[in-house]
Tab-separated table of C-alpha atoms in Angstrom:
chain	number	residue	atom	x	y	z
A	1	UNK	CA	110.228	97.415	97.237
A	2	UNK	CA	111.996	99.030	94.315
A	3	UNK	CA	114.836	101.417	95.111
A	4	UNK	CA	115.602	102.511	91.552
A	5	UNK	CA	112.026	103.182	90.494
A	6	UNK	CA	111.095	106.474	88.822
A	7	UNK	CA	109.900	109.294	91.036
A	8	UNK	CA	106.759	108.619	93.006
A	9	UNK	CA	103.475	109.509	91.311
A	10	UNK	CA	101.036	111.966	92.783
A	11	UNK	CA	97.275	111.797	92.792
A	12	UNK	CA	97.255	114.727	90.359
A	13	UNK	CA	98.835	112.433	87.740
A	14	UNK	CA	95.578	110.453	87.462
A	15	UNK	CA	92.210	111.750	86.191
A	16	UNK	CA	90.327	109.227	88.348
A	17	UNK	CA	91.042	107.978	91.869
A	18	UNK	CA	88.895	104.893	92.429
A	19	UNK	CA	88.258	103.750	96.038
A	20	UNK	CA	89.229	100.151	96.807
A	21	UNK	CA	89.264	98.872	100.401
A	22	UNK	CA	91.716	96.327	101.694
A	23	UNK	CA	90.152	93.165	103.083
A	24	UNK	CA	91.089	91.020	106.073
A	25	UNK	CA	92.003	88.151	103.730
A	26	UNK	CA	94.440	90.352	101.746
A	27	UNK	CA	97.103	90.088	104.463
A	28	UNK	CA	99.493	87.188	104.194
A	29	UNK	CA	101.482	85.322	106.846
A	30	UNK	CA	103.965	88.214	107.012
A	31	UNK	CA	101.275	90.684	108.083
A	32	UNK	CA	101.071	92.765	104.920
A	33	UNK	CA	99.038	92.667	101.720
A	34	UNK	CA	100.367	89.887	99.495
A	35	UNK	CA	102.020	91.075	96.288
A	36	UNK	CA	99.506	89.409	93.955
A	37	UNK	CA	96.653	91.270	95.634
A	38	UNK	CA	97.932	94.584	94.227
A	39	UNK	CA	96.973	93.246	90.781
A	40	UNK	CA	93.491	92.513	92.103
A	41	UNK	CA	93.194	96.146	93.238
A	42	UNK	CA	94.191	97.318	89.744
A	43	UNK	CA	91.727	94.948	88.071
A	44	UNK	CA	88.897	95.849	90.446
A	45	UNK	CA	89.378	99.590	89.928
A	46	UNK	CA	89.590	99.389	86.118
A	47	UNK	CA	86.529	97.177	85.733
A	48	UNK	CA	84.427	98.993	88.352
A	49	UNK	CA	85.268	102.302	86.646
A	50	UNK	CA	84.327	100.899	83.215
A	51	UNK	CA	80.968	99.641	84.493
A	52	UNK	CA	80.161	102.894	86.305
A	53	UNK	CA	81.374	105.224	83.560
A	54	UNK	CA	79.951	103.314	80.576
A	55	UNK	CA	76.610	102.534	82.199
A	56	UNK	CA	76.700	98.986	80.807
A	57	UNK	CA	77.502	95.609	82.290
A	58	UNK	CA	80.797	94.995	80.519
A	59	UNK	CA	80.376	91.245	81.035
A	60	UNK	CA	77.470	91.333	78.577
A	61	UNK	CA	79.270	93.076	75.711
A	62	UNK	CA	80.085	90.979	72.617
A	63	UNK	CA	83.758	91.876	73.119
A	64	UNK	CA	85.807	91.418	76.282
A	65	UNK	CA	89.028	93.027	77.448
A	66	UNK	CA	91.671	90.418	78.205
A	67	UNK	CA	94.878	91.320	79.987
A	68	UNK	CA	97.767	90.964	77.539
A	69	UNK	CA	100.403	92.614	79.723
A	70	UNK	CA	100.678	93.714	83.314
A	71	UNK	CA	103.333	95.013	85.666
A	72	UNK	CA	103.640	96.403	89.172
A	73	UNK	CA	106.346	98.341	90.987
A	74	UNK	CA	105.963	98.113	94.747
A	75	UNK	CA	106.766	101.267	96.728
A	76	UNK	CA	105.469	100.597	100.234
A	77	UNK	CA	103.667	97.942	102.220
A	78	UNK	CA	99.925	97.888	102.574
A	79	UNK	CA	97.989	96.146	105.305
A	80	UNK	CA	94.382	95.659	106.334
A	81	UNK	CA	92.533	97.967	107.166
A	82	UNK	CA	94.231	100.495	104.837
A	83	UNK	CA	91.903	102.670	102.775
A	84	UNK	CA	93.085	102.896	99.152
A	85	UNK	CA	92.583	104.925	96.001
A	86	UNK	CA	93.643	103.490	92.662
A	87	UNK	CA	94.730	106.123	90.170
A	88	UNK	CA	93.564	105.487	86.602
A	89	UNK	CA	95.013	107.000	83.438
A	90	UNK	CA	95.337	105.808	79.837
A	91	UNK	CA	98.697	106.074	78.086
A	92	UNK	CA	97.421	104.649	74.786
A	93	UNK	CA	93.955	104.121	73.340
A	94	UNK	CA	94.386	101.979	70.232
A	95	UNK	CA	91.998	100.337	67.796
A	96	UNK	CA	91.683	97.118	69.796
A	97	UNK	CA	93.706	97.812	72.950
A	98	UNK	CA	93.970	100.140	75.925
A	99	UNK	CA	97.160	100.716	77.914
A	100	UNK	CA	96.364	101.821	81.454
A	101	UNK	CA	98.764	103.577	83.800
A	102	UNK	CA	97.800	102.782	87.377
A	103	UNK	CA	98.842	103.702	90.897
A	104	UNK	CA	97.753	102.587	94.328
A	105	UNK	CA	97.646	105.260	97.029
A	106	UNK	CA	97.119	104.709	100.752
A	107	UNK	CA	94.842	107.287	102.356
A	108	UNK	CA	96.709	108.744	105.329
A	109	UNK	CA	94.692	111.507	106.927
A	110	UNK	CA	94.309	114.219	104.301
A	111	UNK	CA	97.042	112.898	101.995
A	112	UNK	CA	97.573	110.016	99.580
A	113	UNK	CA	100.807	108.031	99.944
A	114	UNK	CA	101.955	106.137	96.824
A	115	UNK	CA	102.192	102.394	97.475
A	116	UNK	CA	102.566	100.966	93.944
A	117	UNK	CA	102.508	101.837	90.270
A	118	UNK	CA	101.416	99.547	87.501
A	119	UNK	CA	100.419	98.996	83.937
A	120	UNK	CA	97.651	96.959	82.321
A	121	UNK	CA	97.192	96.367	78.615
A	122	UNK	CA	93.699	95.203	77.734
A	123	UNK	CA	93.207	93.761	74.261
A	124	UNK	CA	89.599	93.490	73.172
A	125	UNK	CA	88.553	90.198	71.644
A	126	UNK	CA	85.299	88.704	70.428
A	127	UNK	CA	83.735	86.885	73.393
A	128	UNK	CA	83.168	83.759	71.298
A	129	UNK	CA	86.105	83.518	68.911
A	130	UNK	CA	88.715	85.279	71.076
A	131	UNK	CA	89.961	87.131	67.973
A	132	UNK	CA	90.881	90.839	68.298
A	133	UNK	CA	88.104	93.353	67.638
A	134	UNK	CA	87.804	97.127	68.030
A	135	UNK	CA	87.387	98.517	71.547
A	136	UNK	CA	83.595	98.613	72.082
A	137	UNK	CA	82.095	102.102	71.737
A	138	UNK	CA	80.856	102.319	75.374
A	139	UNK	CA	84.346	101.383	76.637
A	140	UNK	CA	86.081	103.818	74.285
A	141	UNK	CA	83.754	106.626	75.401
A	142	UNK	CA	84.365	105.774	79.078
A	143	UNK	CA	88.162	105.871	78.871
A	144	UNK	CA	88.602	108.852	76.549
A	145	UNK	CA	88.741	111.252	79.499
A	146	UNK	CA	91.568	109.188	81.011
A	147	UNK	CA	93.879	109.574	77.999
A	148	UNK	CA	97.037	111.479	78.816
A	149	UNK	CA	98.067	114.125	76.300
């Protein structure tokens, strides 16, 4: 857990709050969600949002988003059966890349408690050649509403 992290995010900082449940297998030997699983929550929320918002199966596009950079700052422990919301925002929408700002919130009654913040940079590449290409139009249209001013 970081003690010198920036102030905790709020749900209002994110245009979309995507539901992601914890799973029994997410807990490790120490009784909490293993650190690498937070990245899985980020990845699940981003890709599920893209599929739902774009209306296309992103796995069938001629270009794919590969993770070029990722980070996570842990704020509090999670454990099964916590109910989560992953906050999604876009800090930068480039020609061939998208920089996501992410946060994981634990649902506690009527409030959302910040558990982690993160960042993903997706670079779009041709599915065959793996060379950079422009962000596909359906993806660009889906994330435009997430772009922070």
